[in-house]
XYZ file of N, CA and C in Angstrom:
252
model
N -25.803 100.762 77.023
C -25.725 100.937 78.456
C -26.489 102.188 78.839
N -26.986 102.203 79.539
C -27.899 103.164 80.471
C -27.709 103.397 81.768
N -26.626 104.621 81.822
C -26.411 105.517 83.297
C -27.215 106.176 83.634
N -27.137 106.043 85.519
C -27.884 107.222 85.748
C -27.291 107.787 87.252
N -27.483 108.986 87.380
C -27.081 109.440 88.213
C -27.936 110.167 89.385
N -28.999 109.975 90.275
C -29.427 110.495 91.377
C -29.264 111.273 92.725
N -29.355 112.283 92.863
C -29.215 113.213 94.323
C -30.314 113.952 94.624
N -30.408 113.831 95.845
C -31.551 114.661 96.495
C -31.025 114.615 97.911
N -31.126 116.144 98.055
C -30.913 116.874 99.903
C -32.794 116.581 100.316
N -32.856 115.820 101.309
C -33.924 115.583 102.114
C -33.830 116.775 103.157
N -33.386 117.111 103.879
C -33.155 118.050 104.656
C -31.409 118.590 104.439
N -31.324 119.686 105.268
C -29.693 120.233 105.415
C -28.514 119.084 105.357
N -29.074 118.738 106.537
C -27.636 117.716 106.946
C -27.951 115.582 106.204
N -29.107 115.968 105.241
C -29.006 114.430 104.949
C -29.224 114.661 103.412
N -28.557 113.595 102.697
C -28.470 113.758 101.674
C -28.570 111.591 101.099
N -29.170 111.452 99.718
C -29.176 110.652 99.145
C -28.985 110.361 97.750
N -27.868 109.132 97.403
C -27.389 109.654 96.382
C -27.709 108.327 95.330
N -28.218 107.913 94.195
C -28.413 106.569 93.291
C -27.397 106.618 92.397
N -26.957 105.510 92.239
C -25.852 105.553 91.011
C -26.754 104.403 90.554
N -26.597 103.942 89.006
C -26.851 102.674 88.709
C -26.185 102.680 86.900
N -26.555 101.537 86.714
C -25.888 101.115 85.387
C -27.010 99.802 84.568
N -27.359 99.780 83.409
C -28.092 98.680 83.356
C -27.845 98.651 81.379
N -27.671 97.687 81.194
C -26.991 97.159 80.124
C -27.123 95.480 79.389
N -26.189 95.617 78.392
C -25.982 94.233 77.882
C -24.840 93.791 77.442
N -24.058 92.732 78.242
C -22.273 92.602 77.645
C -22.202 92.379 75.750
N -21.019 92.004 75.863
C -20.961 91.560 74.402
C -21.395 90.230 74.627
N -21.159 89.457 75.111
C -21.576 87.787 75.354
C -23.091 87.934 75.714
N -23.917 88.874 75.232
C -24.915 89.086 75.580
C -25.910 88.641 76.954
N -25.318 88.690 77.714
C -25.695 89.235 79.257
C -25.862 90.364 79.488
N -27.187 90.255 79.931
C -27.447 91.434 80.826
C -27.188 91.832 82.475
N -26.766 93.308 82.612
C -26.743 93.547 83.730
C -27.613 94.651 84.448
N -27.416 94.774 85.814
C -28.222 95.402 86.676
C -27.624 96.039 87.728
N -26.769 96.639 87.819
C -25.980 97.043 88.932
C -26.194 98.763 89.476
N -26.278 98.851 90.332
C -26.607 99.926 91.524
C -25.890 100.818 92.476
N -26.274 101.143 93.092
C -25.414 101.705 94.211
C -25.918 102.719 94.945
N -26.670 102.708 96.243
C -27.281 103.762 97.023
C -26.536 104.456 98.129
N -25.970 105.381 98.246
C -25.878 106.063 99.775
C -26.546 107.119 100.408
N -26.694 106.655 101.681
C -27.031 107.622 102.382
C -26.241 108.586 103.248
N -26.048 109.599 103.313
C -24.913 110.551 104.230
C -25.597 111.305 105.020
N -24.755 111.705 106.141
C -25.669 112.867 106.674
C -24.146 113.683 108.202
N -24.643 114.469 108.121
C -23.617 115.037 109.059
C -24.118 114.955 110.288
N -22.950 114.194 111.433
C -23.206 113.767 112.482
C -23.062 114.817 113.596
N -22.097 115.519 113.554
C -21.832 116.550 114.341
C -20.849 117.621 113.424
N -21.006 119.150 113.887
C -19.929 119.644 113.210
C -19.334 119.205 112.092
N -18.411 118.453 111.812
C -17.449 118.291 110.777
C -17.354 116.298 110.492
N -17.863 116.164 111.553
C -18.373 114.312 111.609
C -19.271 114.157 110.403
N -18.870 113.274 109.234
C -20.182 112.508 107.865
C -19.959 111.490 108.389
N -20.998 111.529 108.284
C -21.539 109.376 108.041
C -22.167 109.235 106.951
N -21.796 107.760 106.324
C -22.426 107.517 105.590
C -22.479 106.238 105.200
N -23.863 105.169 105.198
C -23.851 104.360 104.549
C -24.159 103.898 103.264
N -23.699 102.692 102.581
C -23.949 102.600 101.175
C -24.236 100.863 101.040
N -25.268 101.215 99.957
C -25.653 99.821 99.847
C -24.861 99.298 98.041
N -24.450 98.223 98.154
C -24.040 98.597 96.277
C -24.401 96.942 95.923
N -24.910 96.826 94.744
C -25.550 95.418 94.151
C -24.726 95.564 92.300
N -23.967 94.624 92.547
C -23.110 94.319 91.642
C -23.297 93.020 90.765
N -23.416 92.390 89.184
C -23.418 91.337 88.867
C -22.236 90.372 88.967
N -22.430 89.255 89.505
C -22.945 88.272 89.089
C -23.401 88.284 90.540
N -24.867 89.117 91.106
C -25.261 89.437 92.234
C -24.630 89.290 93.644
N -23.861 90.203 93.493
C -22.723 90.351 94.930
C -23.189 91.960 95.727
N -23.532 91.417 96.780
C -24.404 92.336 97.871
C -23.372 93.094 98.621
N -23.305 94.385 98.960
C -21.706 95.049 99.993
C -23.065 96.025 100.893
N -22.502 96.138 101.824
C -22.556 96.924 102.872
C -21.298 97.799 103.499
N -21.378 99.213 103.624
C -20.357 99.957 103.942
C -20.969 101.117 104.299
N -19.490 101.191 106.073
C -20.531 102.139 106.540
C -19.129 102.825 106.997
N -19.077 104.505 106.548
C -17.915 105.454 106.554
C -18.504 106.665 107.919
N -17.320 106.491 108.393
C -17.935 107.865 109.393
C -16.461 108.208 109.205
N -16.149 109.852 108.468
C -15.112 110.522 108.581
C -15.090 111.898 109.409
N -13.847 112.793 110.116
C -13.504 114.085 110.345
C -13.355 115.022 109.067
N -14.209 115.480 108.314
C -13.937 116.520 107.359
C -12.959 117.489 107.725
N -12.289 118.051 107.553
C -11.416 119.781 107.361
C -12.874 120.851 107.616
N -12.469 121.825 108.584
C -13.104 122.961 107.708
C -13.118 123.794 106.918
N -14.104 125.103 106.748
C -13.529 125.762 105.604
C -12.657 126.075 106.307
N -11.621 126.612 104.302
C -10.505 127.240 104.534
C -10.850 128.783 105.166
N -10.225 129.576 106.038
C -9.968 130.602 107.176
C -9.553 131.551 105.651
N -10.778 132.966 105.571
C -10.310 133.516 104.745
C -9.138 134.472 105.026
N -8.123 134.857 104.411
C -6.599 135.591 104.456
C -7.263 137.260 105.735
N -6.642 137.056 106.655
C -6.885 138.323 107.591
C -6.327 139.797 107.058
N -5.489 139.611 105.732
C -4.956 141.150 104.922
C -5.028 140.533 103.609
N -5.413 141.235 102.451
C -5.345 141.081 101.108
C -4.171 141.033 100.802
N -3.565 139.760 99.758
C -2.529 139.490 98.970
C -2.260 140.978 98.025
N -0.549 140.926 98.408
C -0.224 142.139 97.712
C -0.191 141.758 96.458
N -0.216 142.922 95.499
C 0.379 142.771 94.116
C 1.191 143.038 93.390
N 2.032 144.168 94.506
C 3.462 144.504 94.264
C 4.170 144.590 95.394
N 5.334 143.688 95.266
C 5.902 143.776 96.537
C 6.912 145.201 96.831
């Protein structure tokens, strides 16, 4: 089997990512399977992202995620004591 793993930032807010897999079962079949997304930040704390994924016994998906991320965590306004 032969993994692989792909990323590349095109600009700040867009990013693209390859997954794939390509192989041979024990019943000696071969496979070919994939998986592309694209993400990118929509506003502020808004991702989107779509993904394309190609699976054997050639089954095609489309999926398209738009989430609210968290922001960062708010660093502590006084340093943690160390003796109380």
């Amino acid at each position: 089997t032969l993994l692989s793993n792909l990323y590349y930032r095109f600009a700040p807010n867009w990013v693209a990512h390859l997954q794939s897999r390509h192989g041979k079962r024990p019943n000696n079949r071969e496979f070919n399977e994939f998986q592309v997304d694209l993400a990118t930040t929509i506003r502020c704390n808004w991702r989107g992202v779509v993904s394309y994924q190609l699976t054997e016994p050639k089954d095609h998906r489309v999926a398209f995620h738009v989430r609210l991320d968290e922001g960062r965590p708010e660093k502590p306004s006084t340093p943690p004591l160390i003796w109380p």
